[in-house]
Amino acid sequence: MPTSFYARWILPPLIDLAMRNREATRFRAELVPQARGQVLEIGIGSGLNLPHYGPAVERLYGLDPSARLLALARKRSRAGEFPVEFLERSAEAIPLADRSVDTVVCTFTLCSVPDPGAALNEMRRVLRADGTLLYAEHGLAPEPAVQRWQRRLNRYWRPLSGGCNMDRKMDALIAAAGFRMSEASAGYVKGPRVLAYVFAGRAERG
């Protein structure tokens, strides 16, 4: 299906602007420096995580299906610190070998992946036996009243936001893919409650 004008030209800069918010930046600053070795970032988008990678990174693969967002990420890439390879691909079909990366980073991405279960299975496939998934994702709130609003609004929000879903229970999806949680937190951050319940932490390959 052809990409719409909105999805190709309007949405990428809007996503870049929206994801610069203070709360998302706080999670990036806490999680991303923990990445080490061969790193795969799922949904690298416009490259907002790039400044947070530390000296333990040997190589970074940045995967995203949007050519426009990848173009923005290339501009933010810092030459010389570690090699970065950008992959214009979907998370459901990662073009890397089994057990080839040490860390997978996934921040505010799983909400918009069409098949999050398949994507998580792919992340687990490419992780080494001692590999780590670092994640921060908004999703399904615990209160029934907020959940009802998330489900009512989701069908209107999704086409405007590039496929973002408000109502995915991220910790359950990660566990169902065979990951073992080693550090996990969940709670509200500042913002509309339908979009502000965030799951974050570390998970091992299991």
mmCIF file with all atom_site columns, N, CA and C in Angstrom, residues 36-103:
data_model
loop_
_atom_site.group_PDB
_atom_site.id
_atom_site.type_symbol
_atom_site.label_atom_id
_atom_site.label_alt_id
_atom_site.label_comp_id
_atom_site.label_asym_id
_atom_site.label_entity_id
_atom_site.label_seq_id
_atom_site.pdbx_PDB_ins_code
_atom_site.Cartn_x
_atom_site.Cartn_y
_atom_site.Cartn_z
_atom_site.occupancy
_atom_site.B_iso_or_equiv
_atom_site.pdbx_formal_charge
_atom_site.auth_seq_id
_atom_site.auth_comp_id
_atom_site.auth_asym_id
_atom_site.auth_atom_id
_atom_site.pdbx_PDB_model_num
ATOM 1   N N  . ARG A 1 36  ? 25.811 -2.162  26.082 1.00 0.00 ? 36  ARG A N  1
ATOM 2   C CA . ARG A 1 36  ? 27.209 -2.567  25.938 1.00 0.00 ? 36  ARG A CA 1
ATOM 3   C C  . ARG A 1 36  ? 27.364 -3.457  24.712 1.00 0.00 ? 36  ARG A C  1
ATOM 4   N N  . GLY A 1 37  ? 28.592 -3.543  24.231 1.00 0.00 ? 37  GLY A N  1
ATOM 5   C CA . GLY A 1 37  ? 28.936 -4.474  23.157 1.00 0.00 ? 37  GLY A CA 1
ATOM 6   C C  . GLY A 1 37  ? 28.257 -4.144  21.840 1.00 0.00 ? 37  GLY A C  1
ATOM 7   N N  . GLN A 1 38  ? 27.809 -5.199  21.173 1.00 0.00 ? 38  GLN A N  1
ATOM 8   C CA . GLN A 1 38  ? 27.066 -5.067  19.921 1.00 0.00 ? 38  GLN A CA 1
ATOM 9   C C  . GLN A 1 38  ? 25.617 -4.741  20.280 1.00 0.00 ? 38  GLN A C  1
ATOM 10  N N  . VAL A 1 39  ? 25.147 -3.587  19.862 1.00 0.00 ? 39  VAL A N  1
ATOM 11  C CA . VAL A 1 39  ? 23.849 -3.076  20.305 1.00 0.00 ? 39  VAL A CA 1
ATOM 12  C C  . VAL A 1 39  ? 22.903 -2.948  19.117 1.00 0.00 ? 39  VAL A C  1
ATOM 13  N N  . LEU A 1 40  ? 21.664 -3.360  19.340 1.00 0.00 ? 40  LEU A N  1
ATOM 14  C CA . LEU A 1 40  ? 20.597 -3.160  18.367 1.00 0.00 ? 40  LEU A CA 1
ATOM 15  C C  . LEU A 1 40  ? 19.540 -2.266  18.997 1.00 0.00 ? 40  LEU A C  1
ATOM 16  N N  . GLU A 1 41  ? 19.246 -1.142  18.357 1.00 0.00 ? 41  GLU A N  1
ATOM 17  C CA . GLU A 1 41  ? 18.144 -0.302  18.816 1.00 0.00 ? 41  GLU A CA 1
ATOM 18  C C  . GLU A 1 41  ? 16.948 -0.499  17.905 1.00 0.00 ? 41  GLU A C  1
ATOM 19  N N  . ILE A 1 42  ? 15.840 -0.911  18.500 1.00 0.00 ? 42  ILE A N  1
ATOM 20  C CA . ILE A 1 42  ? 14.597 -1.106  17.769 1.00 0.00 ? 42  ILE A CA 1
ATOM 21  C C  . ILE A 1 42  ? 13.846 0.217   17.739 1.00 0.00 ? 42  ILE A C  1
ATOM 22  N N  . GLY A 1 43  ? 13.484 0.684   16.541 1.00 0.00 ? 43  GLY A N  1
ATOM 23  C CA . GLY A 1 43  ? 12.788 1.962   16.437 1.00 0.00 ? 43  GLY A CA 1
ATOM 24  C C  . GLY A 1 43  ? 13.690 3.126   16.787 1.00 0.00 ? 43  GLY A C  1
ATOM 25  N N  . ILE A 1 44  ? 14.841 3.190   16.146 1.00 0.00 ? 44  ILE A N  1
ATOM 26  C CA . ILE A 1 44  ? 15.778 4.274   16.456 1.00 0.00 ? 44  ILE A CA 1
ATOM 27  C C  . ILE A 1 44  ? 15.185 5.635   16.092 1.00 0.00 ? 44  ILE A C  1
ATOM 28  N N  . GLY A 1 45  ? 14.199 5.654   15.188 1.00 0.00 ? 45  GLY A N  1
ATOM 29  C CA . GLY A 1 45  ? 13.509 6.895   14.870 1.00 0.00 ? 45  GLY A CA 1
ATOM 30  C C  . GLY A 1 45  ? 14.463 7.976   14.405 1.00 0.00 ? 45  GLY A C  1
ATOM 31  N N  . SER A 1 46  ? 14.343 9.155   15.009 1.00 0.00 ? 46  SER A N  1
ATOM 32  C CA . SER A 1 46  ? 15.177 10.292  14.617 1.00 0.00 ? 46  SER A CA 1
ATOM 33  C C  . SER A 1 46  ? 16.503 10.341  15.363 1.00 0.00 ? 46  SER A C  1
ATOM 34  N N  . GLY A 1 47  ? 16.815 9.302   16.145 1.00 0.00 ? 47  GLY A N  1
ATOM 35  C CA . GLY A 1 47  ? 18.127 9.214   16.786 1.00 0.00 ? 47  GLY A CA 1
ATOM 36  C C  . GLY A 1 47  ? 18.240 9.895   18.130 1.00 0.00 ? 47  GLY A C  1
ATOM 37  N N  . LEU A 1 48  ? 17.119 10.059  18.826 1.00 0.00 ? 48  LEU A N  1
ATOM 38  C CA . LEU A 1 48  ? 17.165 10.770  20.112 1.00 0.00 ? 48  LEU A CA 1
ATOM 39  C C  . LEU A 1 48  ? 17.929 10.017  21.192 1.00 0.00 ? 48  LEU A C  1
ATOM 40  N N  . ASN A 1 49  ? 18.102 8.707   21.025 1.00 0.00 ? 49  ASN A N  1
ATOM 41  C CA . ASN A 1 49  ? 18.906 7.950   21.996 1.00 0.00 ? 49  ASN A CA 1
ATOM 42  C C  . ASN A 1 49  ? 20.403 8.080   21.757 1.00 0.00 ? 49  ASN A C  1
ATOM 43  N N  . LEU A 1 50  ? 20.804 8.506   20.582 1.00 0.00 ? 50  LEU A N  1
ATOM 44  C CA . LEU A 1 50  ? 22.220 8.468   20.211 1.00 0.00 ? 50  LEU A CA 1
ATOM 45  C C  . LEU A 1 50  ? 23.139 9.196   21.196 1.00 0.00 ? 50  LEU A C  1
ATOM 46  N N  . PRO A 1 51  ? 22.771 10.375  21.713 1.00 0.00 ? 51  PRO A N  1
ATOM 47  C CA . PRO A 1 51  ? 23.689 11.055  22.640 1.00 0.00 ? 51  PRO A CA 1
ATOM 48  C C  . PRO A 1 51  ? 23.896 10.334  23.965 1.00 0.00 ? 51  PRO A C  1
ATOM 49  N N  . HIS A 1 52  ? 23.051 9.343   24.268 1.00 0.00 ? 52  HIS A N  1
ATOM 50  C CA . HIS A 1 52  ? 23.102 8.687   25.576 1.00 0.00 ? 52  HIS A CA 1
ATOM 51  C C  . HIS A 1 52  ? 23.933 7.401   25.586 1.00 0.00 ? 52  HIS A C  1
ATOM 52  N N  . TYR A 1 53  ? 24.372 6.935   24.421 1.00 0.00 ? 53  TYR A N  1
ATOM 53  C CA . TYR A 1 53  ? 25.185 5.720   24.394 1.00 0.00 ? 53  TYR A CA 1
ATOM 54  C C  . TYR A 1 53  ? 26.572 6.009   24.942 1.00 0.00 ? 53  TYR A C  1
ATOM 55  N N  . GLY A 1 54  ? 27.087 5.056   25.740 1.00 0.00 ? 54  GLY A N  1
ATOM 56  C CA . GLY A 1 54  ? 28.363 5.252   26.405 1.00 0.00 ? 54  GLY A CA 1
ATOM 57  C C  . GLY A 1 54  ? 29.512 4.520   25.753 1.00 0.00 ? 54  GLY A C  1
ATOM 58  N N  . PRO A 1 55  ? 30.675 4.538   26.391 1.00 0.00 ? 55  PRO A N  1
ATOM 59  C CA . PRO A 1 55  ? 31.894 3.974   25.799 1.00 0.00 ? 55  PRO A CA 1
ATOM 60  C C  . PRO A 1 55  ? 31.902 2.443   25.724 1.00 0.00 ? 55  PRO A C  1
ATOM 61  N N  . ALA A 1 56  ? 30.957 1.798   26.388 1.00 0.00 ? 56  ALA A N  1
ATOM 62  C CA . ALA A 1 56  ? 30.929 0.322   26.337 1.00 0.00 ? 56  ALA A CA 1
ATOM 63  C C  . ALA A 1 56  ? 30.334 -0.204  25.034 1.00 0.00 ? 56  ALA A C  1
ATOM 64  N N  . VAL A 1 57  ? 29.786 0.684   24.210 1.00 0.00 ? 57  VAL A N  1
ATOM 65  C CA . VAL A 1 57  ? 29.195 0.266   22.931 1.00 0.00 ? 57  VAL A CA 1
ATOM 66  C C  . VAL A 1 57  ? 30.302 0.071   21.907 1.00 0.00 ? 57  VAL A C  1
ATOM 67  N N  . GLU A 1 58  ? 30.306 -1.104  21.263 1.00 0.00 ? 58  GLU A N  1
ATOM 68  C CA . GLU A 1 58  ? 31.281 -1.404  20.211 1.00 0.00 ? 58  GLU A CA 1
ATOM 69  C C  . GLU A 1 58  ? 30.723 -1.094  18.818 1.00 0.00 ? 58  GLU A C  1
ATOM 70  N N  . ARG A 1 59  ? 29.447 -1.365  18.648 1.00 0.00 ? 59  ARG A N  1
ATOM 71  C CA . ARG A 1 59  ? 28.782 -1.130  17.358 1.00 0.00 ? 59  ARG A CA 1
ATOM 72  C C  . ARG A 1 59  ? 27.293 -0.987  17.626 1.00 0.00 ? 59  ARG A C  1
ATOM 73  N N  . LEU A 1 60  ? 26.634 -0.136  16.862 1.00 0.00 ? 60  LEU A N  1
ATOM 74  C CA . LEU A 1 60  ? 25.199 0.071   17.011 1.00 0.00 ? 60  LEU A CA 1
ATOM 75  C C  . LEU A 1 60  ? 24.495 -0.179  15.687 1.00 0.00 ? 60  LEU A C  1
ATOM 76  N N  . TYR A 1 61  ? 23.469 -0.999  15.736 1.00 0.00 ? 61  TYR A N  1
ATOM 77  C CA . TYR A 1 61  ? 22.556 -1.181  14.609 1.00 0.00 ? 61  TYR A CA 1
ATOM 78  C C  . TYR A 1 61  ? 21.277 -0.427  14.951 1.00 0.00 ? 61  TYR A C  1
ATOM 79  N N  . GLY A 1 62  ? 20.898 0.531   14.124 1.00 0.00 ? 62  GLY A N  1
ATOM 80  C CA . GLY A 1 62  ? 19.692 1.306   14.363 1.00 0.00 ? 62  GLY A CA 1
ATOM 81  C C  . GLY A 1 62  ? 18.616 0.942   13.366 1.00 0.00 ? 62  GLY A C  1
ATOM 82  N N  . LEU A 1 63  ? 17.562 0.280   13.834 1.00 0.00 ? 63  LEU A N  1
ATOM 83  C CA . LEU A 1 63  ? 16.524 -0.250  12.952 1.00 0.00 ? 63  LEU A CA 1
ATOM 84  C C  . LEU A 1 63  ? 15.267 0.607   13.042 1.00 0.00 ? 63  LEU A C  1
ATOM 85  N N  . ASP A 1 64  ? 14.695 0.939   11.884 1.00 0.00 ? 64  ASP A N  1
ATOM 86  C CA . ASP A 1 64  ? 13.441 1.683   11.841 1.00 0.00 ? 64  ASP A CA 1
ATOM 87  C C  . ASP A 1 64  ? 12.834 1.525   10.448 1.00 0.00 ? 64  ASP A C  1
ATOM 88  N N  . PRO A 1 65  ? 11.495 1.435   10.348 1.00 0.00 ? 65  PRO A N  1
ATOM 89  C CA . PRO A 1 65  ? 10.888 1.297   9.020  1.00 0.00 ? 65  PRO A CA 1
ATOM 90  C C  . PRO A 1 65  ? 10.742 2.610   8.270  1.00 0.00 ? 65  PRO A C  1
ATOM 91  N N  . SER A 1 66  ? 10.986 3.754   8.919  1.00 0.00 ? 66  SER A N  1
ATOM 92  C CA . SER A 1 66  ? 10.768 5.060   8.295  1.00 0.00 ? 66  SER A CA 1
ATOM 93  C C  . SER A 1 66  ? 12.062 5.634   7.735  1.00 0.00 ? 66  SER A C  1
ATOM 94  N N  . ALA A 1 67  ? 12.111 5.795   6.428  1.00 0.00 ? 67  ALA A N  1
ATOM 95  C CA . ALA A 1 67  ? 13.290 6.385   5.792  1.00 0.00 ? 67  ALA A CA 1
ATOM 96  C C  . ALA A 1 67  ? 13.484 7.834   6.232  1.00 0.00 ? 67  ALA A C  1
ATOM 97  N N  . ARG A 1 68  ? 12.386 8.566   6.423  1.00 0.00 ? 68  ARG A N  1
ATOM 98  C CA . ARG A 1 68  ? 12.482 9.974   6.834  1.00 0.00 ? 68  ARG A CA 1
ATOM 99  C C  . ARG A 1 68  ? 13.071 10.107  8.228  1.00 0.00 ? 68  ARG A C  1
ATOM 100 N N  . LEU A 1 69  ? 12.637 9.253   9.155  1.00 0.00 ? 69  LEU A N  1
ATOM 101 C CA . LEU A 1 69  ? 13.188 9.303   10.507 1.00 0.00 ? 69  LEU A CA 1
ATOM 102 C C  . LEU A 1 69  ? 14.653 8.868   10.510 1.00 0.00 ? 69  LEU A C  1
ATOM 103 N N  . LEU A 1 70  ? 14.994 7.867   9.711  1.00 0.00 ? 70  LEU A N  1
ATOM 104 C CA . LEU A 1 70  ? 16.392 7.437   9.634  1.00 0.00 ? 70  LEU A CA 1
ATOM 105 C C  . LEU A 1 70  ? 17.290 8.545   9.085  1.00 0.00 ? 70  LEU A C  1
ATOM 106 N N  . ALA A 1 71  ? 16.763 9.346   8.178  1.00 0.00 ? 71  ALA A N  1
ATOM 107 C CA . ALA A 1 71  ? 17.548 10.474  7.662  1.00 0.00 ? 71  ALA A CA 1
ATOM 108 C C  . ALA A 1 71  ? 17.867 11.463  8.780  1.00 0.00 ? 71  ALA A C  1
ATOM 109 N N  . LEU A 1 72  ? 16.901 11.694  9.675  1.00 0.00 ? 72  LEU A N  1
ATOM 110 C CA . LEU A 1 72  ? 17.152 12.561  10.823 1.00 0.00 ? 72  LEU A CA 1
ATOM 111 C C  . LEU A 1 72  ? 18.174 11.932  11.765 1.00 0.00 ? 72  LEU A C  1
ATOM 112 N N  . ALA A 1 73  ? 18.076 10.612  11.954 1.00 0.00 ? 73  ALA A N  1
ATOM 113 C CA . ALA A 1 73  ? 19.019 9.918   12.837 1.00 0.00 ? 73  ALA A CA 1
ATOM 114 C C  . ALA A 1 73  ? 20.442 9.996   12.300 1.00 0.00 ? 73  ALA A C  1
ATOM 115 N N  . ARG A 1 74  ? 20.597 9.873   11.002 1.00 0.00 ? 74  ARG A N  1
ATOM 116 C CA . ARG A 1 74  ? 21.943 9.956   10.411 1.00 0.00 ? 74  ARG A CA 1
ATOM 117 C C  . ARG A 1 74  ? 22.580 11.300  10.701 1.00 0.00 ? 74  ARG A C  1
ATOM 118 N N  . LYS A 1 75  ? 21.781 12.355  10.709 1.00 0.00 ? 75  LYS A N  1
ATOM 119 C CA . LYS A 1 75  ? 22.319 13.694  11.000 1.00 0.00 ? 75  LYS A CA 1
ATOM 120 C C  . LYS A 1 75  ? 22.790 13.803  12.455 1.00 0.00 ? 75  LYS A C  1
ATOM 121 N N  . ARG A 1 76  ? 22.163 13.018  13.340 1.00 0.00 ? 76  ARG A N  1
ATOM 122 C CA . ARG A 1 76  ? 22.529 13.071  14.760 1.00 0.00 ? 76  ARG A CA 1
ATOM 123 C C  . ARG A 1 76  ? 23.667 12.110  15.107 1.00 0.00 ? 76  ARG A C  1
ATOM 124 N N  . SER A 1 77  ? 24.008 11.232  14.197 1.00 0.00 ? 77  SER A N  1
ATOM 125 C CA . SER A 1 77  ? 25.049 10.240  14.462 1.00 0.00 ? 77  SER A CA 1
ATOM 126 C C  . SER A 1 77  ? 26.396 10.931  14.620 1.00 0.00 ? 77  SER A C  1
ATOM 127 N N  . ARG A 1 78  ? 27.154 10.515  15.632 1.00 0.00 ? 78  ARG A N  1
ATOM 128 C CA . ARG A 1 78  ? 28.440 11.140  15.931 1.00 0.00 ? 78  ARG A CA 1
ATOM 129 C C  . ARG A 1 78  ? 29.567 10.295  15.345 1.00 0.00 ? 78  ARG A C  1
ATOM 130 N N  . ALA A 1 79  ? 30.275 10.825  14.406 1.00 0.00 ? 79  ALA A N  1
ATOM 131 C CA . ALA A 1 79  ? 31.337 10.073  13.734 1.00 0.00 ? 79  ALA A CA 1
ATOM 132 C C  . ALA A 1 79  ? 32.478 9.772   14.695 1.00 0.00 ? 79  ALA A C  1
ATOM 133 N N  . GLY A 1 80  ? 32.992 8.544   14.601 1.00 0.00 ? 80  GLY A N  1
ATOM 134 C CA . GLY A 1 80  ? 34.221 8.209   15.297 1.00 0.00 ? 80  GLY A CA 1
ATOM 135 C C  . GLY A 1 80  ? 34.072 7.528   16.643 1.00 0.00 ? 80  GLY A C  1
ATOM 136 N N  . GLU A 1 81  ? 32.934 7.664   17.329 1.00 0.00 ? 81  GLU A N  1
ATOM 137 C CA . GLU A 1 81  ? 32.800 7.068   18.659 1.00 0.00 ? 81  GLU A CA 1
ATOM 138 C C  . GLU A 1 81  ? 32.610 5.559   18.569 1.00 0.00 ? 81  GLU A C  1
ATOM 139 N N  . PHE A 1 82  ? 31.714 5.138   17.693 1.00 0.00 ? 82  PHE A N  1
ATOM 140 C CA . PHE A 1 82  ? 31.519 3.715   17.396 1.00 0.00 ? 82  PHE A CA 1
ATOM 141 C C  . PHE A 1 82  ? 30.774 3.657   16.064 1.00 0.00 ? 82  PHE A C  1
ATOM 142 N N  . PRO A 1 83  ? 30.953 2.595   15.298 1.00 0.00 ? 83  PRO A N  1
ATOM 143 C CA . PRO A 1 83  ? 30.251 2.513   14.017 1.00 0.00 ? 83  PRO A CA 1
ATOM 144 C C  . PRO A 1 83  ? 28.751 2.342   14.217 1.00 0.00 ? 83  PRO A C  1
ATOM 145 N N  . VAL A 1 84  ? 27.979 3.001   13.365 1.00 0.00 ? 84  VAL A N  1
ATOM 146 C CA . VAL A 1 84  ? 26.521 2.913   13.393 1.00 0.00 ? 84  VAL A CA 1
ATOM 147 C C  . VAL A 1 84  ? 26.046 2.461   12.018 1.00 0.00 ? 84  VAL A C  1
ATOM 148 N N  . GLU A 1 85  ? 25.231 1.424   12.006 1.00 0.00 ? 85  GLU A N  1
ATOM 149 C CA . GLU A 1 85  ? 24.639 0.947   10.760 1.00 0.00 ? 85  GLU A CA 1
ATOM 150 C C  . GLU A 1 85  ? 23.129 1.092   10.873 1.00 0.00 ? 85  GLU A C  1
ATOM 151 N N  . PHE A 1 86  ? 22.541 1.843   9.943  1.00 0.00 ? 86  PHE A N  1
ATOM 152 C CA . PHE A 1 86  ? 21.101 2.076   9.956  1.00 0.00 ? 86  PHE A CA 1
ATOM 153 C C  . PHE A 1 86  ? 20.406 1.055   9.056  1.00 0.00 ? 86  PHE A C  1
ATOM 154 N N  . LEU A 1 87  ? 19.324 0.478   9.568  1.00 0.00 ? 87  LEU A N  1
ATOM 155 C CA . LEU A 1 87  ? 18.604 -0.589  8.881  1.00 0.00 ? 87  LEU A CA 1
ATOM 156 C C  . LEU A 1 87  ? 17.157 -0.158  8.685  1.00 0.00 ? 87  LEU A C  1
ATOM 157 N N  . GLU A 1 88  ? 16.759 0.045   7.448  1.00 0.00 ? 88  GLU A N  1
ATOM 158 C CA . GLU A 1 88  ? 15.377 0.423   7.154  1.00 0.00 ? 88  GLU A CA 1
ATOM 159 C C  . GLU A 1 88  ? 14.527 -0.846  7.053  1.00 0.00 ? 88  GLU A C  1
ATOM 160 N N  . ARG A 1 89  ? 14.161 -1.344  8.213  1.00 0.00 ? 89  ARG A N  1
ATOM 161 C CA . ARG A 1 89  ? 13.433 -2.608  8.274  1.00 0.00 ? 89  ARG A CA 1
ATOM 162 C C  . ARG A 1 89  ? 12.423 -2.588  9.413  1.00 0.00 ? 89  ARG A C  1
ATOM 163 N N  . SER A 1 90  ? 11.495 -3.535  9.347  1.00 0.00 ? 90  SER A N  1
ATOM 164 C CA . SER A 1 90  ? 10.510 -3.719  10.402 1.00 0.00 ? 90  SER A CA 1
ATOM 165 C C  . SER A 1 90  ? 11.090 -4.544  11.540 1.00 0.00 ? 90  SER A C  1
ATOM 166 N N  . ALA A 1 91  ? 10.603 -4.313  12.752 1.00 0.00 ? 91  ALA A N  1
ATOM 167 C CA . ALA A 1 91  ? 11.079 -5.067  13.915 1.00 0.00 ? 91  ALA A CA 1
ATOM 168 C C  . ALA A 1 91  ? 10.649 -6.516  13.887 1.00 0.00 ? 91  ALA A C  1
ATOM 169 N N  . GLU A 1 92  ? 9.652  -6.858  13.071 1.00 0.00 ? 92  GLU A N  1
ATOM 170 C CA . GLU A 1 92  ? 9.207  -8.250  12.980 1.00 0.00 ? 92  GLU A CA 1
ATOM 171 C C  . GLU A 1 92  ? 10.130 -9.105  12.114 1.00 0.00 ? 92  GLU A C  1
ATOM 172 N N  . ALA A 1 93  ? 11.108 -8.474  11.448 1.00 0.00 ? 93  ALA A N  1
ATOM 173 C CA . ALA A 1 93  ? 12.044 -9.218  10.589 1.00 0.00 ? 93  ALA A CA 1
ATOM 174 C C  . ALA A 1 93  ? 13.405 -8.541  10.682 1.00 0.00 ? 93  ALA A C  1
ATOM 175 N N  . ILE A 1 94  ? 14.123 -8.813  11.762 1.00 0.00 ? 94  ILE A N  1
ATOM 176 C CA . ILE A 1 94  ? 15.413 -8.161  12.004 1.00 0.00 ? 94  ILE A CA 1
ATOM 177 C C  . ILE A 1 94  ? 16.494 -8.842  11.156 1.00 0.00 ? 94  ILE A C  1
ATOM 178 N N  . PRO A 1 95  ? 17.209 -8.092  10.321 1.00 0.00 ? 95  PRO A N  1
ATOM 179 C CA . PRO A 1 95  ? 18.176 -8.703  9.408  1.00 0.00 ? 95  PRO A CA 1
ATOM 180 C C  . PRO A 1 95  ? 19.545 -8.945  10.056 1.00 0.00 ? 95  PRO A C  1
ATOM 181 N N  . LEU A 1 96  ? 19.548 -9.591  11.217 1.00 0.00 ? 96  LEU A N  1
ATOM 182 C CA . LEU A 1 96  ? 20.787 -9.940  11.916 1.00 0.00 ? 96  LEU A CA 1
ATOM 183 C C  . LEU A 1 96  ? 20.756 -11.424 12.271 1.00 0.00 ? 96  LEU A C  1
ATOM 184 N N  . ALA A 1 97  ? 21.946 -11.995 12.457 1.00 0.00 ? 97  ALA A N  1
ATOM 185 C CA . ALA A 1 97  ? 22.057 -13.425 12.750 1.00 0.00 ? 97  ALA A CA 1
ATOM 186 C C  . ALA A 1 97  ? 21.599 -13.744 14.170 1.00 0.00 ? 97  ALA A C  1
ATOM 187 N N  . ASP A 1 98  ? 21.248 -15.003 14.389 1.00 0.00 ? 98  ASP A N  1
ATOM 188 C CA . ASP A 1 98  ? 20.900 -15.472 15.727 1.00 0.00 ? 98  ASP A CA 1
ATOM 189 C C  . ASP A 1 98  ? 22.048 -15.188 16.695 1.00 0.00 ? 98  ASP A C  1
ATOM 190 N N  . ARG A 1 99  ? 21.692 -14.755 17.903 1.00 0.00 ? 99  ARG A N  1
ATOM 191 C CA . ARG A 1 99  ? 22.642 -14.558 19.002 1.00 0.00 ? 99  ARG A CA 1
ATOM 192 C C  . ARG A 1 99  ? 23.854 -13.722 18.581 1.00 0.00 ? 99  ARG A C  1
ATOM 193 N N  . SER A 1 100 ? 23.586 -12.607 17.937 1.00 0.00 ? 100 SER A N  1
ATOM 194 C CA . SER A 1 100 ? 24.675 -11.777 17.409 1.00 0.00 ? 100 SER A CA 1
ATOM 195 C C  . SER A 1 100 ? 24.821 -10.444 18.127 1.00 0.00 ? 100 SER A C  1
ATOM 196 N N  . VAL A 1 101 ? 23.916 -10.095 19.045 1.00 0.00 ? 101 VAL A N  1
ATOM 197 C CA . VAL A 1 101 ? 24.026 -8.810  19.741 1.00 0.00 ? 101 VAL A CA 1
ATOM 198 C C  . VAL A 1 101 ? 23.998 -9.018  21.256 1.00 0.00 ? 101 VAL A C  1
ATOM 199 N N  . ASP A 1 102 ? 24.607 -8.070  21.962 1.00 0.00 ? 102 ASP A N  1
ATOM 200 C CA . ASP A 1 102 ? 24.685 -8.135  23.424 1.00 0.00 ? 102 ASP A CA 1
ATOM 201 C C  . ASP A 1 102 ? 23.542 -7.385  24.105 1.00 0.00 ? 102 ASP A C  1
ATOM 202 N N  . THR A 1 103 ? 23.072 -6.319  23.465 1.00 0.00 ? 103 THR A N  1
ATOM 203 C CA . THR A 1 103 ? 22.038 -5.477  24.067 1.00 0.00 ? 103 THR A CA 1
ATOM 204 C C  . THR A 1 103 ? 21.025 -5.079  23.006 1.00 0.00 ? 103 THR A C  1
#
